[in-house]
PDB file of N, CA and C and ligand atoms in Angstrom:
ATOM      1  N   MET A 322       7.884 -11.146 -17.853  1.00  0.00           N
ATOM      2  CA  MET A 322       7.933 -10.878 -16.410  1.00  0.00           C
ATOM      3  C   MET A 322       8.181  -9.387 -16.165  1.00  0.00           C
ATOM      4  N   GLY A 323       8.216  -9.034 -14.900  1.00  0.00           N
ATOM      5  CA  GLY A 323       8.601  -7.674 -14.560  1.00  0.00           C
ATOM      6  C   GLY A 323       7.449  -6.758 -14.261  1.00  0.00           C
ATOM      7  N   ASN A 324       6.351  -7.304 -13.716  1.00  0.00           N
ATOM      8  CA  ASN A 324       5.302  -6.418 -13.237  1.00  0.00           C
ATOM      9  C   ASN A 324       5.684  -5.911 -11.851  1.00  0.00           C
ATOM     10  N   ARG A 325       6.612  -4.982 -11.833  1.00  0.00           N
ATOM     11  CA  ARG A 325       7.126  -4.462 -10.579  1.00  0.00           C
ATOM     12  C   ARG A 325       6.130  -3.462 -10.006  1.00  0.00           C
ATOM     13  N   LEU A 326       5.923  -3.540  -8.699  1.00  0.00           N
ATOM     14  CA  LEU A 326       5.011  -2.609  -8.046  1.00  0.00           C
ATOM     15  C   LEU A 326       5.607  -1.208  -8.042  1.00  0.00           C
ATOM     16  N   LEU A 327       4.822  -0.242  -8.525  1.00  0.00           N
ATOM     17  CA  LEU A 327       5.319   1.127  -8.667  1.00  0.00           C
ATOM     18  C   LEU A 327       4.630   2.112  -7.738  1.00  0.00           C
ATOM     19  N   ALA A 328       3.350   1.825  -7.399  1.00  0.00           N
ATOM     20  CA  ALA A 328       2.584   2.820  -6.662  1.00  0.00           C
ATOM     21  C   ALA A 328       1.439   2.171  -5.903  1.00  0.00           C
ATOM     22  N   ILE A 329       0.938   2.874  -4.908  1.00  0.00           N
ATOM     23  CA  ILE A 329      -0.266   2.471  -4.190  1.00  0.00           C
ATOM     24  C   ILE A 329      -1.400   3.387  -4.650  1.00  0.00           C
ATOM     25  N   ASP A 330      -2.511   2.763  -5.073  1.00  0.00           N
ATOM     26  CA  ASP A 330      -3.658   3.496  -5.601  1.00  0.00           C
ATOM     27  C   ASP A 330      -4.751   3.619  -4.536  1.00  0.00           C
ATOM     28  N   PRO A 331      -5.808   4.390  -4.818  1.00  0.00           N
ATOM     29  CA  PRO A 331      -6.906   4.533  -3.849  1.00  0.00           C
ATOM     30  C   PRO A 331      -7.586   3.187  -3.577  1.00  0.00           C
ATOM     31  N   PRO A 332      -8.258   3.072  -2.412  1.00  0.00           N
ATOM     32  CA  PRO A 332      -8.961   1.831  -2.083  1.00  0.00           C
ATOM     33  C   PRO A 332      -9.943   1.448  -3.189  1.00  0.00           C
ATOM     34  N   LYS A 333     -10.072   0.150  -3.418  1.00  0.00           N
ATOM     35  CA  LYS A 333     -11.032  -0.407  -4.390  1.00  0.00           C
ATOM     36  C   LYS A 333     -10.715  -0.025  -5.826  1.00  0.00           C
ATOM     37  N   CYS A 334      -9.523   0.485  -6.064  1.00  0.00           N
ATOM     38  CA  CYS A 334      -9.161   0.878  -7.423  1.00  0.00           C
ATOM     39  C   CYS A 334      -9.123  -0.348  -8.328  1.00  0.00           C
ATOM     40  N   GLY A 335      -9.609  -0.192  -9.540  1.00  0.00           N
ATOM     41  CA  GLY A 335      -9.615  -1.316 -10.472  1.00  0.00           C
ATOM     42  C   GLY A 335      -9.030  -0.930 -11.811  1.00  0.00           C
ATOM     43  N   CYS A 336      -8.091  -0.012 -11.815  1.00  0.00           N
ATOM     44  CA  CYS A 336      -7.510   0.449 -13.069  1.00  0.00           C
ATOM     45  C   CYS A 336      -6.610  -0.637 -13.666  1.00  0.00           C
ATOM     46  N   THR A 337      -6.216  -0.454 -14.902  1.00  0.00           N
ATOM     47  CA  THR A 337      -5.410  -1.441 -15.620  1.00  0.00           C
ATOM     48  C   THR A 337      -4.123  -1.758 -14.871  1.00  0.00           C
ATOM     49  N   GLU A 338      -3.462  -0.729 -14.332  1.00  0.00           N
ATOM     50  CA  GLU A 338      -2.196  -0.932 -13.632  1.00  0.00           C
ATOM     51  C   GLU A 338      -2.388  -1.803 -12.388  1.00  0.00           C
ATOM     52  N   CYS A 339      -3.520  -1.612 -11.686  1.00  0.00           N
ATOM     53  CA  CYS A 339      -3.806  -2.430 -10.506  1.00  0.00           C
ATOM     54  C   CYS A 339      -4.043  -3.886 -10.920  1.00  0.00           C
ATOM     55  N   ILE A 340      -4.682  -4.082 -12.038  1.00  0.00           N
ATOM     56  CA  ILE A 340      -4.986  -5.438 -12.501  1.00  0.00           C
ATOM     57  C   ILE A 340      -3.706  -6.164 -12.904  1.00  0.00           C
ATOM     58  N   VAL A 341      -2.791  -5.477 -13.578  1.00  0.00           N
ATOM     59  CA  VAL A 341      -1.548  -6.134 -13.999  1.00  0.00           C
ATOM     60  C   VAL A 341      -0.503  -6.170 -12.878  1.00  0.00           C
ATOM     61  N   GLY A 342      -0.739  -5.434 -11.794  1.00  0.00           N
ATOM     62  CA  GLY A 342       0.160  -5.525 -10.643  1.00  0.00           C
ATOM     63  C   GLY A 342       1.205  -4.431 -10.549  1.00  0.00           C
ATOM     64  N   GLU A 343       1.089  -3.394 -11.368  1.00  0.00           N
ATOM     65  CA  GLU A 343       2.046  -2.285 -11.261  1.00  0.00           C
ATOM     66  C   GLU A 343       1.675  -1.346 -10.117  1.00  0.00           C
ATOM     67  N   TYR A 344       0.363  -1.210  -9.879  1.00  0.00           N
ATOM     68  CA  TYR A 344      -0.133  -0.445  -8.743  1.00  0.00           C
ATOM     69  C   TYR A 344      -0.920  -1.401  -7.850  1.00  0.00           C
ATOM     70  N   ARG A 345      -1.092  -1.007  -6.575  1.00  0.00           N
ATOM     71  CA  ARG A 345      -1.851  -1.830  -5.640  1.00  0.00           C
ATOM     72  C   ARG A 345      -2.901  -0.951  -4.965  1.00  0.00           C
ATOM     73  N   PRO A 346      -4.188  -1.395  -4.945  1.00  0.00           N
ATOM     74  CA  PRO A 346      -5.189  -0.616  -4.203  1.00  0.00           C
ATOM     75  C   PRO A 346      -4.821  -0.555  -2.719  1.00  0.00           C
ATOM     76  N   PHE A 347      -5.087   0.589  -2.110  1.00  0.00           N
ATOM     77  CA  PHE A 347      -4.709   0.830  -0.713  1.00  0.00           C
ATOM     78  C   PHE A 347      -5.208  -0.264   0.223  1.00  0.00           C
ATOM     79  N   ASP A 348      -6.453  -0.702   0.013  1.00  0.00           N
ATOM     80  CA  ASP A 348      -7.040  -1.691   0.928  1.00  0.00           C
ATOM     81  C   ASP A 348      -6.483  -3.098   0.722  1.00  0.00           C
ATOM     82  N   GLU A 349      -5.697  -3.299  -0.325  1.00  0.00           N
ATOM     83  CA  GLU A 349      -5.095  -4.616  -0.561  1.00  0.00           C
ATOM     84  C   GLU A 349      -3.587  -4.618  -0.295  1.00  0.00           C
ATOM     85  N   ALA A 350      -3.043  -3.446   0.005  1.00  0.00           N
ATOM     86  CA  ALA A 350      -1.604  -3.339   0.218  1.00  0.00           C
ATOM     87  C   ALA A 350      -1.214  -3.927   1.568  1.00  0.00           C
ATOM     88  N   SER A 351      -0.059  -4.560   1.629  1.00  0.00           N
ATOM     89  CA  SER A 351       0.463  -5.105   2.877  1.00  0.00           C
ATOM     90  C   SER A 351       1.143  -3.995   3.675  1.00  0.00           C
ATOM     91  N   ALA A 352       1.408  -4.277   4.949  1.00  0.00           N
ATOM     92  CA  ALA A 352       2.125  -3.307   5.794  1.00  0.00           C
ATOM     93  C   ALA A 352       3.476  -2.973   5.168  1.00  0.00           C
ATOM     94  N   PHE A 353       4.120  -3.991   4.607  1.00  0.00           N
ATOM     95  CA  PHE A 353       5.427  -3.780   3.975  1.00  0.00           C
ATOM     96  C   PHE A 353       5.320  -2.824   2.790  1.00  0.00           C
ATOM     97  N   GLU A 354       4.303  -3.031   1.957  1.00  0.00           N
ATOM     98  CA  GLU A 354       4.117  -2.164   0.787  1.00  0.00           C
ATOM     99  C   GLU A 354       3.783  -0.733   1.197  1.00  0.00           C
ATOM    100  N   LEU A 355       2.961  -0.599   2.249  1.00  0.00           N
ATOM    101  CA  LEU A 355       2.620   0.749   2.727  1.00  0.00           C
ATOM    102  C   LEU A 355       3.849   1.440   3.314  1.00  0.00           C
ATOM    103  N   THR A 356       4.704   0.660   3.980  1.00  0.00           N
ATOM    104  CA  THR A 356       5.940   1.233   4.523  1.00  0.00           C
ATOM    105  C   THR A 356       6.838   1.719   3.396  1.00  0.00           C
ATOM    106  N   LEU A 357       6.912   0.933   2.314  1.00  0.00           N
ATOM    107  CA  LEU A 357       7.709   1.364   1.153  1.00  0.00           C
ATOM    108  C   LEU A 357       7.186   2.686   0.604  1.00  0.00           C
ATOM    109  N   MET A 358       5.854   2.836   0.591  1.00  0.00           N
ATOM    110  CA  MET A 358       5.265   4.080   0.094  1.00  0.00           C
ATOM    111  C   MET A 358       5.587   5.241   1.035  1.00  0.00           C
ATOM    112  N   LEU A 359       5.443   5.005   2.340  1.00  0.00           N
ATOM    113  CA  LEU A 359       5.730   6.066   3.311  1.00  0.00           C
ATOM    114  C   LEU A 359       7.193   6.491   3.229  1.00  0.00           C
ATOM    115  N   ASP A 360       8.066   5.542   2.894  1.00  0.00           N
ATOM    116  CA  ASP A 360       9.492   5.838   2.784  1.00  0.00           C
ATOM    117  C   ASP A 360       9.856   6.416   1.417  1.00  0.00           C
ATOM    118  N   GLY A 361       8.885   6.498   0.509  1.00  0.00           N
ATOM    119  CA  GLY A 361       9.122   7.142  -0.774  1.00  0.00           C
ATOM    120  C   GLY A 361       9.586   6.214  -1.884  1.00  0.00           C
ATOM    121  N   PHE A 362       9.579   4.895  -1.631  1.00  0.00           N
ATOM    122  CA  PHE A 362      10.010   3.952  -2.673  1.00  0.00           C
ATOM    123  C   PHE A 362       8.885   3.624  -3.652  1.00  0.00           C
ATOM    124  N   LEU A 363       7.645   3.838  -3.222  1.00  0.00           N
ATOM    125  CA  LEU A 363       6.492   3.674  -4.102  1.00  0.00           C
ATOM    126  C   LEU A 363       5.755   5.006  -4.160  1.00  0.00           C
ATOM    127  N   ALA A 364       5.162   5.322  -5.319  1.00  0.00           N
ATOM    128  CA  ALA A 364       4.414   6.568  -5.453  1.00  0.00           C
ATOM    129  C   ALA A 364       3.105   6.481  -4.679  1.00  0.00           C
ATOM    130  N   ASP A 365       2.675   7.609  -4.134  1.00  0.00           N
ATOM    131  CA  ASP A 365       1.436   7.687  -3.362  1.00  0.00           C
ATOM    132  C   ASP A 365       0.321   8.248  -4.237  1.00  0.00           C
ATOM    133  N   HIS A 366      -0.568   7.363  -4.696  1.00  0.00           N
ATOM    134  CA  HIS A 366      -1.721   7.792  -5.495  1.00  0.00           C
ATOM    135  C   HIS A 366      -3.009   7.727  -4.682  1.00  0.00           C
ATOM    136  N   THR A 367      -2.885   7.476  -3.378  1.00  0.00           N
ATOM    137  CA  THR A 367      -4.081   7.197  -2.575  1.00  0.00           C
ATOM    138  C   THR A 367      -4.942   8.425  -2.351  1.00  0.00           C
ATOM    139  N   GLY A 368      -4.319   9.593  -2.261  1.00  0.00           N
ATOM    140  CA  GLY A 368      -5.045  10.808  -1.937  1.00  0.00           C
ATOM    141  C   GLY A 368      -5.463  10.864  -0.473  1.00  0.00           C
ATOM    142  N   LEU A 369      -4.936   9.930   0.329  1.00  0.00           N
ATOM    143  CA  LEU A 369      -5.303   9.868   1.743  1.00  0.00           C
ATOM    144  C   LEU A 369      -4.287  10.631   2.590  1.00  0.00           C
ATOM    145  N   PRO A 370      -4.731  11.167   3.749  1.00  0.00           N
ATOM    146  CA  PRO A 370      -3.784  11.822   4.655  1.00  0.00           C
ATOM    147  C   PRO A 370      -2.746  10.820   5.149  1.00  0.00           C
ATOM    148  N   ARG A 371      -1.516  11.285   5.304  1.00  0.00           N
ATOM    149  CA  ARG A 371      -0.419  10.428   5.761  1.00  0.00           C
ATOM    150  C   ARG A 371      -0.765   9.747   7.088  1.00  0.00           C
ATOM    151  N   GLN A 372      -1.466  10.515   7.943  1.00  0.00           N
ATOM    152  CA  GLN A 372      -1.908   9.995   9.239  1.00  0.00           C
ATOM    153  C   GLN A 372      -2.706   8.693   9.075  1.00  0.00           C
ATOM    154  N   GLN A 373      -3.592   8.688   8.105  1.00  0.00           N
ATOM    155  CA  GLN A 373      -4.460   7.524   7.883  1.00  0.00           C
ATOM    156  C   GLN A 373      -3.661   6.336   7.334  1.00  0.00           C
ATOM    157  N   ILE A 374      -2.669   6.628   6.525  1.00  0.00           N
ATOM    158  CA  ILE A 374      -1.818   5.583   5.962  1.00  0.00           C
ATOM    159  C   ILE A 374      -0.981   4.940   7.067  1.00  0.00           C
ATOM    160  N   ILE A 375      -0.464   5.779   7.966  1.00  0.00           N
ATOM    161  CA  ILE A 375       0.323   5.265   9.097  1.00  0.00           C
ATOM    162  C   ILE A 375      -0.558   4.405  10.000  1.00  0.00           C
ATOM    163  N   ALA A 376      -1.790   4.877  10.266  1.00  0.00           N
ATOM    164  CA  ALA A 376      -2.722   4.130  11.120  1.00  0.00           C
ATOM    165  C   ALA A 376      -3.017   2.759  10.514  1.00  0.00           C
ATOM    166  N   ARG A 377      -3.234   2.727   9.217  1.00  0.00           N
ATOM    167  CA  ARG A 377      -3.510   1.466   8.517  1.00  0.00           C
ATOM    168  C   ARG A 377      -2.294   0.526   8.588  1.00  0.00           C
ATOM    169  N   THR A 378      -1.110   1.075   8.412  1.00  0.00           N
ATOM    170  CA  THR A 378       0.115   0.281   8.477  1.00  0.00           C
ATOM    171  C   THR A 378       0.270  -0.336   9.863  1.00  0.00           C
ATOM    172  N   ASP A 379       0.013   0.479  10.901  1.00  0.00           N
ATOM    173  CA  ASP A 379       0.099  -0.007  12.287  1.00  0.00           C
ATOM    174  C   ASP A 379      -0.897  -1.131  12.517  1.00  0.00           C
ATOM    175  N   GLN A 380      -2.099  -0.945  11.979  1.00  0.00           N
ATOM    176  CA  GLN A 380      -3.173  -1.932  12.134  1.00  0.00           C
ATOM    177  C   GLN A 380      -2.758  -3.269  11.504  1.00  0.00           C
ATOM    178  N   LEU A 381      -2.204  -3.212  10.291  1.00  0.00           N
ATOM    179  CA  LEU A 381      -1.774  -4.421   9.592  1.00  0.00           C
ATOM    180  C   LEU A 381      -0.617  -5.077  10.329  1.00  0.00           C
ATOM    181  N   THR A 382       0.310  -4.275  10.817  1.00  0.00           N
ATOM    182  CA  THR A 382       1.471  -4.798  11.534  1.00  0.00           C
ATOM    183  C   THR A 382       1.024  -5.480  12.818  1.00  0.00           C
ATOM    184  N   ALA A 383       0.111  -4.846  13.532  1.00  0.00           N
ATOM    185  CA  ALA A 383      -0.384  -5.418  14.790  1.00  0.00           C
ATOM    186  C   ALA A 383      -1.084  -6.743  14.536  1.00  0.00           C
ATOM    187  N   GLY A 384      -1.802  -6.821  13.402  1.00  0.00           N
ATOM    188  CA  GLY A 384      -2.539  -8.037  13.068  1.00  0.00           C
ATOM    189  C   GLY A 384      -1.644  -9.215  12.752  1.00  0.00           C
ATOM    190  N   SER A 385      -0.396  -8.934  12.327  1.00  0.00           N
ATOM    191  CA  SER A 385       0.492 -10.004  11.912  1.00  0.00           C
ATOM    192  C   SER A 385       1.354 -10.512  13.064  1.00  0.00           C
ATOM    193  N   ILE A 386       1.292  -9.844  14.205  1.00  0.00           N
ATOM    194  CA  ILE A 386       2.086 -10.252  15.371  1.00  0.00           C
ATOM    195  C   ILE A 386       1.139 -10.808  16.443  1.00  0.00           C
ATOM    196  N   PRO A 387       1.369 -12.001  16.918  1.00  0.00           N
ATOM    197  CA  PRO A 387       0.500 -12.580  17.935  1.00  0.00           C
ATOM    198  C   PRO A 387       0.413 -11.689  19.168  1.00  0.00           C
ATOM    199  N   ALA A 388      -0.786 -11.379  19.609  1.00  0.00           N
ATOM    200  CA  ALA A 388      -0.977 -10.543  20.799  1.00  0.00           C
ATOM    201  C   ALA A 388      -0.523 -11.308  22.032  1.00  0.00           C
ATOM    202  N   ARG A 389       0.026 -10.551  22.958  1.00  0.00           N
ATOM    203  CA  ARG A 389       0.504 -11.201  24.173  1.00  0.00           C
ATOM    204  C   ARG A 389       0.376 -10.236  25.347  1.00  0.00           C
TER     205      ARG A 389
HETATM  206 ZN1   ZN B 414      -5.398   1.499  -9.773  1.00  0.00          ZN
END
C-alpha cells in the first residue's frame, strides 16, 4: 500500500507515476486535489498558469454543488 498522491501532472499525462497513482493528470484531478496543489501540499507539474488552475477548480466546485 501507500501510493500517496504527490503531484499533479499535465493533462492527459500517462507516465508511470500517474499510472500507479503517485501523480494525477490535471484533467483527472478533483477540485480537492487541485486545491491541495494550489495550497502547496502537492507539487505542481502541470506547467499551466495559476489562473487556469483556479478557473478549473472553480468549474469543478460549481459542478458538484446543485445550482439554485
Ligand atoms: Zn504523469
